[in-house]
PDB file of C-alpha atoms in Angstrom:
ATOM      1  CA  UNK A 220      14.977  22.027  12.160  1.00  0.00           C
ATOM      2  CA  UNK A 221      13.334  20.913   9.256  1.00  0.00           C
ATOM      3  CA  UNK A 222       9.664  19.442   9.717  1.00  0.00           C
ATOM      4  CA  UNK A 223       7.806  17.361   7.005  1.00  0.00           C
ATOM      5  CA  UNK A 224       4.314  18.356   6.475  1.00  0.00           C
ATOM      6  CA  UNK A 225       1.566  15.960   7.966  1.00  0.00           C
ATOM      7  CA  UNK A 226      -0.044  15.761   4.585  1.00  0.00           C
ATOM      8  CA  UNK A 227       3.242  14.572   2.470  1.00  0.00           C
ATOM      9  CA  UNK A 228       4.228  11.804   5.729  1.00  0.00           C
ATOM     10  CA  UNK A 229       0.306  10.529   4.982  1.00  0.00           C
ATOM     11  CA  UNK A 230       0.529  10.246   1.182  1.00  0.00           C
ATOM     12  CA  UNK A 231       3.889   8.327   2.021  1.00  0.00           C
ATOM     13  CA  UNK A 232       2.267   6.114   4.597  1.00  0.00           C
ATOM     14  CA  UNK A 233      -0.542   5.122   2.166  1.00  0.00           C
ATOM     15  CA  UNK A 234       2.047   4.737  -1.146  1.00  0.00           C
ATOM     16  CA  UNK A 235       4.029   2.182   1.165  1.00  0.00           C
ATOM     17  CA  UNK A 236       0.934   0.294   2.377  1.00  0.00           C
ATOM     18  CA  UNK A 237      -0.624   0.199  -1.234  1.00  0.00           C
ATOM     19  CA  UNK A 238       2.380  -0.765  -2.679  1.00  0.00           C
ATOM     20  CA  UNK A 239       3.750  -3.363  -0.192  1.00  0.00           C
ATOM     21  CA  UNK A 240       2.739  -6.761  -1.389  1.00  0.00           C
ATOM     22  CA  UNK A 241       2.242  -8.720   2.074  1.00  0.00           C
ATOM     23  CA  UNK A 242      -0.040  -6.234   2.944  1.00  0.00           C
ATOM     24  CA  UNK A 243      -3.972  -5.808   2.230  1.00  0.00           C
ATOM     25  CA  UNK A 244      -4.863  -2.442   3.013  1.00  0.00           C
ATOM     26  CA  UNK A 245      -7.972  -2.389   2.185  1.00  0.00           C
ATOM     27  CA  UNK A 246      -9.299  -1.789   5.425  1.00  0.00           C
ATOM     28  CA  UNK A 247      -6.856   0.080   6.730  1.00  0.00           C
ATOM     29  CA  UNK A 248      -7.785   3.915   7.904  1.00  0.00           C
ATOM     30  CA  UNK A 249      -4.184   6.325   8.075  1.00  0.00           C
ATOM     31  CA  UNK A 250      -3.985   9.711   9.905  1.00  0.00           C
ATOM     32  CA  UNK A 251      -1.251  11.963  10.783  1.00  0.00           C
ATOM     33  CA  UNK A 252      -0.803  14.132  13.487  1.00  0.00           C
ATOM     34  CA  UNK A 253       2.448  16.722  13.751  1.00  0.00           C
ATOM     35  CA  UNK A 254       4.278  13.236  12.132  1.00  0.00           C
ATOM     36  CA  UNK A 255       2.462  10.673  14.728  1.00  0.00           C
ATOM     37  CA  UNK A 256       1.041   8.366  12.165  1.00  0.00           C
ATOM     38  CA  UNK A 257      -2.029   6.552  13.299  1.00  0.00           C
ATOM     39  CA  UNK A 258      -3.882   3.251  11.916  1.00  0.00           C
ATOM     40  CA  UNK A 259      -6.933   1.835  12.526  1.00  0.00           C
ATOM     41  CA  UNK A 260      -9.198  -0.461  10.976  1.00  0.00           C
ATOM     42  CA  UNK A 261      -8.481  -4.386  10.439  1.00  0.00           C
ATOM     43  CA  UNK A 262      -6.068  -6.478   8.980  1.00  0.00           C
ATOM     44  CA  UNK A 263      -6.018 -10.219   8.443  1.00  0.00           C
ATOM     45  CA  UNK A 264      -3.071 -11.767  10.845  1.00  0.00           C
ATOM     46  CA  UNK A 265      -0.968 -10.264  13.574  1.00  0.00           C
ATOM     47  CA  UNK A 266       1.743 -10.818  10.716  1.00  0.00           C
ATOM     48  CA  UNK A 267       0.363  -8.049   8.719  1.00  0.00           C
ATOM     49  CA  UNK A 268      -0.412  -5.559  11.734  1.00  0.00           C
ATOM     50  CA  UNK A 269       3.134  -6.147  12.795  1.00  0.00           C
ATOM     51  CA  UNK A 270       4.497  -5.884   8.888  1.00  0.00           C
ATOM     52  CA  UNK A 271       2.150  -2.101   8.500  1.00  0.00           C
ATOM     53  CA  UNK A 272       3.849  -0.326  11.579  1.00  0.00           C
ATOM     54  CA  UNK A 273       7.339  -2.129  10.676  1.00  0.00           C
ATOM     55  CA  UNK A 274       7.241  -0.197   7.406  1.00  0.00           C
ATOM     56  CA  UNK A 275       6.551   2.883   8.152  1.00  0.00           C
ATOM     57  CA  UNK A 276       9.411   3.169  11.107  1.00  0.00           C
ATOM     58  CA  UNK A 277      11.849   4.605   9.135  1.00  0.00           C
ATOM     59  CA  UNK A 278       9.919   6.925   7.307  1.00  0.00           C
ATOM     60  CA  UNK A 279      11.349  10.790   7.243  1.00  0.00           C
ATOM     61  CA  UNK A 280       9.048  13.110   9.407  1.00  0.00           C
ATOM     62  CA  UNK A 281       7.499   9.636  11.678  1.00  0.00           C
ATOM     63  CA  UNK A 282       7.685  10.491  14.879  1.00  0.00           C
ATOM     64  CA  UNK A 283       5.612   7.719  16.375  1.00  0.00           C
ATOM     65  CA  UNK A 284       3.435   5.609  15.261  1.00  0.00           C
ATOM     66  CA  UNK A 285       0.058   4.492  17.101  1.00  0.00           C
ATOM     67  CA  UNK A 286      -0.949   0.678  15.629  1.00  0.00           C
ATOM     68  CA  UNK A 287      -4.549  -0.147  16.446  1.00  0.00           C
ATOM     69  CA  UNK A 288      -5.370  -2.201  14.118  1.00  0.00           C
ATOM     70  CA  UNK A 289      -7.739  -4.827  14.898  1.00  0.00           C
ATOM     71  CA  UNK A 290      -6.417  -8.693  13.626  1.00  0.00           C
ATOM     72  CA  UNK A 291     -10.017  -9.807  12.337  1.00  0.00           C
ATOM     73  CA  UNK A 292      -9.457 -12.696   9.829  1.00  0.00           C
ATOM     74  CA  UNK A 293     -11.670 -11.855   6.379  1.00  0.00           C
ATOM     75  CA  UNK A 294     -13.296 -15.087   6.717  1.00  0.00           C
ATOM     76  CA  UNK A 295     -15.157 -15.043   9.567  1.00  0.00           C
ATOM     77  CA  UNK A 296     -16.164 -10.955   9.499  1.00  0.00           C
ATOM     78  CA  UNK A 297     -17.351  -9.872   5.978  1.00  0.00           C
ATOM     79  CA  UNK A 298     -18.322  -6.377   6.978  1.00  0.00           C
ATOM     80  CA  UNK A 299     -16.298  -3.310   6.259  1.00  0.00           C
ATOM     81  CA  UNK A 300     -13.965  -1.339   9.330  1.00  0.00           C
TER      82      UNK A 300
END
């Protein structure tokens, strides 16, 4: 019956988006909810939406995770999330 702690599952999340090369996280928002992991924000391609939540599957303590990222290419929007 052991639970990990929302705020160790979020440090993880963010470690293995920071770290992961294909991936600009920049824009990228993270928040955890009894081990539902949730993103928002904007990535570049579909690619790199689909490559975030692929990642984090397999994580100890995910439960679920909720992708709504928005595929905005850099290019053509320079503002922030």
């Amino acid at each position: 019956g052991y639970k990990r702690k929302d705020e160790r599952i979020y440090e993880d999340v963010c470690e293995l988006l920071m770290r992961h090369r294909a991936i600009d996280a920049t824009h990228i928002a993270v928040a955890v909810h009894e081990g539902v992991v949730n993103l928002s924000g904007r990535v570049e391609s579909r690619r790199m939406k689909k490559l975030a939540e692929r990642i984090l599957e397999d994580l100890p303590g995910v439960t679920d995770i909720e992708n709504e990222l928005n595929v905005i290419p850099y290019d053509h929007d320079p503002r922030g999330p």
